[in-house]
PDB file of C-alpha atoms in Angstrom:
ATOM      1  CA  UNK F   1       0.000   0.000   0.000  1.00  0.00           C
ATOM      2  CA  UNK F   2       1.122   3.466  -0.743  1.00  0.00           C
ATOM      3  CA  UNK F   3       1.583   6.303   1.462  1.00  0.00           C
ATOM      4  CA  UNK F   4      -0.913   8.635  -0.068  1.00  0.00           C
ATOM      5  CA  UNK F   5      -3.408   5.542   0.357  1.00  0.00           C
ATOM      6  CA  UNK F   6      -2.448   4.867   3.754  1.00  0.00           C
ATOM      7  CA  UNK F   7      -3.150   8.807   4.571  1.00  0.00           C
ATOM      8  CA  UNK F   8      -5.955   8.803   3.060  1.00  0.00           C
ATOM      9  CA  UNK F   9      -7.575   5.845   5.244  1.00  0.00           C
ATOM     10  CA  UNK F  10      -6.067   7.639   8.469  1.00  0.00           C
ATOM     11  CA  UNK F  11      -9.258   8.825  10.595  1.00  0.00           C
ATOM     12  CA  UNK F  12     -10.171  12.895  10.254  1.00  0.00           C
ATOM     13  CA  UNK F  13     -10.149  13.021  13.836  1.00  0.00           C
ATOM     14  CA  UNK F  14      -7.260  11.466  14.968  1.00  0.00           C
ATOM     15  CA  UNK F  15      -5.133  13.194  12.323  1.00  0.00           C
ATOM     16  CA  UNK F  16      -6.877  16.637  13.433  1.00  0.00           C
ATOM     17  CA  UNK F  17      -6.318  15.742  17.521  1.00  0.00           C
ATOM     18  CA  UNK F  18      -2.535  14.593  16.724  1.00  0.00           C
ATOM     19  CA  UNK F  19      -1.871  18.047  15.361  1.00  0.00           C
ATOM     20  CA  UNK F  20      -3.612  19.718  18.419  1.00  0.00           C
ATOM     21  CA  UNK F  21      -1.772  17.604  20.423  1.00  0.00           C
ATOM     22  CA  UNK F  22       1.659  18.254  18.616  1.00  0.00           C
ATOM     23  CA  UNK F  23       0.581  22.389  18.740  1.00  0.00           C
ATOM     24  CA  UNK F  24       0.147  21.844  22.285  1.00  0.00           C
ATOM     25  CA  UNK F  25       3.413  20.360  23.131  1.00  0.00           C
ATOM     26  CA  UNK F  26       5.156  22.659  21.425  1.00  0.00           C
ATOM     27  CA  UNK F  27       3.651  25.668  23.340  1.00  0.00           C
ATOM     28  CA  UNK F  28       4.160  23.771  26.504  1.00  0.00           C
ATOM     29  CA  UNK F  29       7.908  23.447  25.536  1.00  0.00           C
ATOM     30  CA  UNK F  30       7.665  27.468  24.888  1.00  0.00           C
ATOM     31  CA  UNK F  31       6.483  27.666  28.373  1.00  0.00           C
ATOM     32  CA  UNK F  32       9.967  25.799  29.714  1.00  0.00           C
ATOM     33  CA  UNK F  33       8.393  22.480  30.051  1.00  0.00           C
ATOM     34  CA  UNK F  34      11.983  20.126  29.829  1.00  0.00           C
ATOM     35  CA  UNK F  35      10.190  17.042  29.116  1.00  0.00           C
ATOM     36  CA  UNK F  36       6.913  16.524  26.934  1.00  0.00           C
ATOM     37  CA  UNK F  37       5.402  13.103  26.587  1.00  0.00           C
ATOM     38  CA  UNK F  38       2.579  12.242  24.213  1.00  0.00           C
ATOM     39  CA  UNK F  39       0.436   9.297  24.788  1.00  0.00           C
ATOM     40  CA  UNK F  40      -0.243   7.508  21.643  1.00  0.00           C
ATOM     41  CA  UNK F  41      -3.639   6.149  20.440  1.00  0.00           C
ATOM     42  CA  UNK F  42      -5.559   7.395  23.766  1.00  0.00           C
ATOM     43  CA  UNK F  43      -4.232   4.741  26.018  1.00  0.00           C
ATOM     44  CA  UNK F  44      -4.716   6.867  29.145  1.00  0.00           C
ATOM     45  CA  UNK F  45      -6.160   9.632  30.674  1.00  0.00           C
ATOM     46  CA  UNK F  46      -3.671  12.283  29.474  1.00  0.00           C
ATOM     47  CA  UNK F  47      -2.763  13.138  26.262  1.00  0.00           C
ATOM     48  CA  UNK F  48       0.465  14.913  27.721  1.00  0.00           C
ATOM     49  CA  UNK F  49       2.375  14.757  30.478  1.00  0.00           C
ATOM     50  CA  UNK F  50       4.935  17.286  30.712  1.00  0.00           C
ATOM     51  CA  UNK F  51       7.515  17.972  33.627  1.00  0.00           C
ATOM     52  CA  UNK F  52       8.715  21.387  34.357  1.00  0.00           C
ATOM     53  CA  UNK F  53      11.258  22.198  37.056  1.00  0.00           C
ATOM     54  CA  UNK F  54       8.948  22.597  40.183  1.00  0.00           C
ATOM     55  CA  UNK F  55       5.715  20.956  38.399  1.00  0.00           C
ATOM     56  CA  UNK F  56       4.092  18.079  36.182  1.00  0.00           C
ATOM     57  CA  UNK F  57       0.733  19.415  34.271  1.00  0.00           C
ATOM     58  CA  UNK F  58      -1.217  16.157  33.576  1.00  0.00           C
ATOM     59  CA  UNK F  59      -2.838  17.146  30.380  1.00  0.00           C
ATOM     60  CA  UNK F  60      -6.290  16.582  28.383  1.00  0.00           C
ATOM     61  CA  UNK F  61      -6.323  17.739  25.482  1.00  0.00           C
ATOM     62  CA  UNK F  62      -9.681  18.394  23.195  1.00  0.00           C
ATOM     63  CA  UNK F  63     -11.232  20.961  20.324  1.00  0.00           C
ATOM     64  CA  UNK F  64     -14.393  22.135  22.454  1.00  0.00           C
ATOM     65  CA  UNK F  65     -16.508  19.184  23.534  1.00  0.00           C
ATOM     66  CA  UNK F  66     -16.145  16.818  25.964  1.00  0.00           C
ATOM     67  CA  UNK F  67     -17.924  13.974  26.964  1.00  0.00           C
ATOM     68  CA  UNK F  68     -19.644  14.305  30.233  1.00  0.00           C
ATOM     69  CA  UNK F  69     -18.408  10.717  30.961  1.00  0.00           C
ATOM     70  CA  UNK F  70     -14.632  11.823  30.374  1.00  0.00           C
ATOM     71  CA  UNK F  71     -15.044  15.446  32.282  1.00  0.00           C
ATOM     72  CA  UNK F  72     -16.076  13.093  35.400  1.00  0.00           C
ATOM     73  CA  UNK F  73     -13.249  10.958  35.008  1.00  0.00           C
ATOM     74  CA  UNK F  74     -10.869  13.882  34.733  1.00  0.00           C
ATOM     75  CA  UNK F  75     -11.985  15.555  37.823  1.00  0.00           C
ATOM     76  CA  UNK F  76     -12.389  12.052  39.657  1.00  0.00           C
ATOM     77  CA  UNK F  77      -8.719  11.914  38.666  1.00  0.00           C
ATOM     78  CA  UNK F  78      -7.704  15.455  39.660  1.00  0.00           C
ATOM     79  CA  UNK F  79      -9.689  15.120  43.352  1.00  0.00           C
ATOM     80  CA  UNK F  80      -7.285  11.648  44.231  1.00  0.00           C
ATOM     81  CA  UNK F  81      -3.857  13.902  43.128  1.00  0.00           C
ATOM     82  CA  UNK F  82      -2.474  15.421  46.486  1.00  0.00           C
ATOM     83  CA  UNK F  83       0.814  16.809  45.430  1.00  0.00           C
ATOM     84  CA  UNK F  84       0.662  20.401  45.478  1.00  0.00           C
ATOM     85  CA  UNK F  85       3.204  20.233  42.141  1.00  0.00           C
ATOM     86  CA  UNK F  86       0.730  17.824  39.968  1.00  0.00           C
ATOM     87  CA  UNK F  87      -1.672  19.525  38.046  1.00  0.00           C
ATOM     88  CA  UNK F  88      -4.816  18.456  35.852  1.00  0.00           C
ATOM     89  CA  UNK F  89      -6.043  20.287  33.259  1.00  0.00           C
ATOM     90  CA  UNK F  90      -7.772  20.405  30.515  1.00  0.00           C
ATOM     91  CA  UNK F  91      -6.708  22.158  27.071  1.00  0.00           C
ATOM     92  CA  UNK F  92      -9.753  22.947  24.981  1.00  0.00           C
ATOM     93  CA  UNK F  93      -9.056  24.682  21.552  1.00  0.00           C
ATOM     94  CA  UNK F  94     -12.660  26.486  20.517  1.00  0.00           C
ATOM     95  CA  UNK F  95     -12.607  29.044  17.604  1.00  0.00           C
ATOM     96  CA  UNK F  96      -8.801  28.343  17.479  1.00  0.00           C
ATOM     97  CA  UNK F  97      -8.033  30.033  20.795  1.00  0.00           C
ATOM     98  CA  UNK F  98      -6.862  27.799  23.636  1.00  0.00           C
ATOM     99  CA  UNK F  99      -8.455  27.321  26.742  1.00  0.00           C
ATOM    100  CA  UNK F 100      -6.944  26.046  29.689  1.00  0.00           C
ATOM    101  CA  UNK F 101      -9.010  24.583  32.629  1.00  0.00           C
ATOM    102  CA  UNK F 102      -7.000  23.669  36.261  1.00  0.00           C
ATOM    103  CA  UNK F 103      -9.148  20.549  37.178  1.00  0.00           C
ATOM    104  CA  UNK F 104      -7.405  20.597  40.670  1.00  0.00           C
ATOM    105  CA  UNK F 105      -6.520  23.600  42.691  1.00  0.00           C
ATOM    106  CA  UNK F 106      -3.367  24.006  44.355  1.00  0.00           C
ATOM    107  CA  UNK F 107      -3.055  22.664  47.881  1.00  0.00           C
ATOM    108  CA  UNK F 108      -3.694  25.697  50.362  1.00  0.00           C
ATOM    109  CA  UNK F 109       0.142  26.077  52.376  1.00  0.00           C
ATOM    110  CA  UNK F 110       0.219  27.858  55.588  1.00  0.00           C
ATOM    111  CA  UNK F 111      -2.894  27.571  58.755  1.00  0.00           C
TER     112      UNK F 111
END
């Protein structure tokens, strides 16, 4: 099989999420991430998990909708993280802007 064919039977969606996902990784390296890792073929959670010097961001990353079924999981997720470095969020890309939602807030320091 040729590679135009074999392009041409790659799903709309995935190859439009993949870029998202690559766009997204490259702004989080822009940010001073020093490690980005992609999860390939949705086999997790996250679509990124990237480490930056004094935090990981445990990412999700979508155009505009989610499913109610996957918000739940992400915030069940996101309420079992106690680290006060981990964060969960969710990147949502509607109209082309990007959107970025903390799914856990910080741990409160102090008394």
């Amino acid at each position: 099989m040729c590679a135009a064919r074999a392009y041409a039977l790659t799903n709309r969606n995935y190859v439009r999420g993949r870029a998202r996902e690559y766009r997204a990784k490259a702004t989080l390296f822009k940010m001073g991430a020093l490690y980005v890792h992609r999860s390939y073929g949705s086999h997790g959670v996250f679509d990124l998990v990237a480490v930056f010097r004094r935090e990981v961001r445990l990412i999700q990353v979508k155009r505009d909708y989610i499913p109610k079924w996957e918000l739940k999981r992400l915030k069940d997720f996101a309420r079992q993280v106690a680290a006060p470095n981990i964060f969960v969020e969710l990147w949502q890309y509607p109209n082309r802007r990007r959107m970025i939602t903390r799914l856990n807030a910080p741990a409160a320091t102090g008394s």
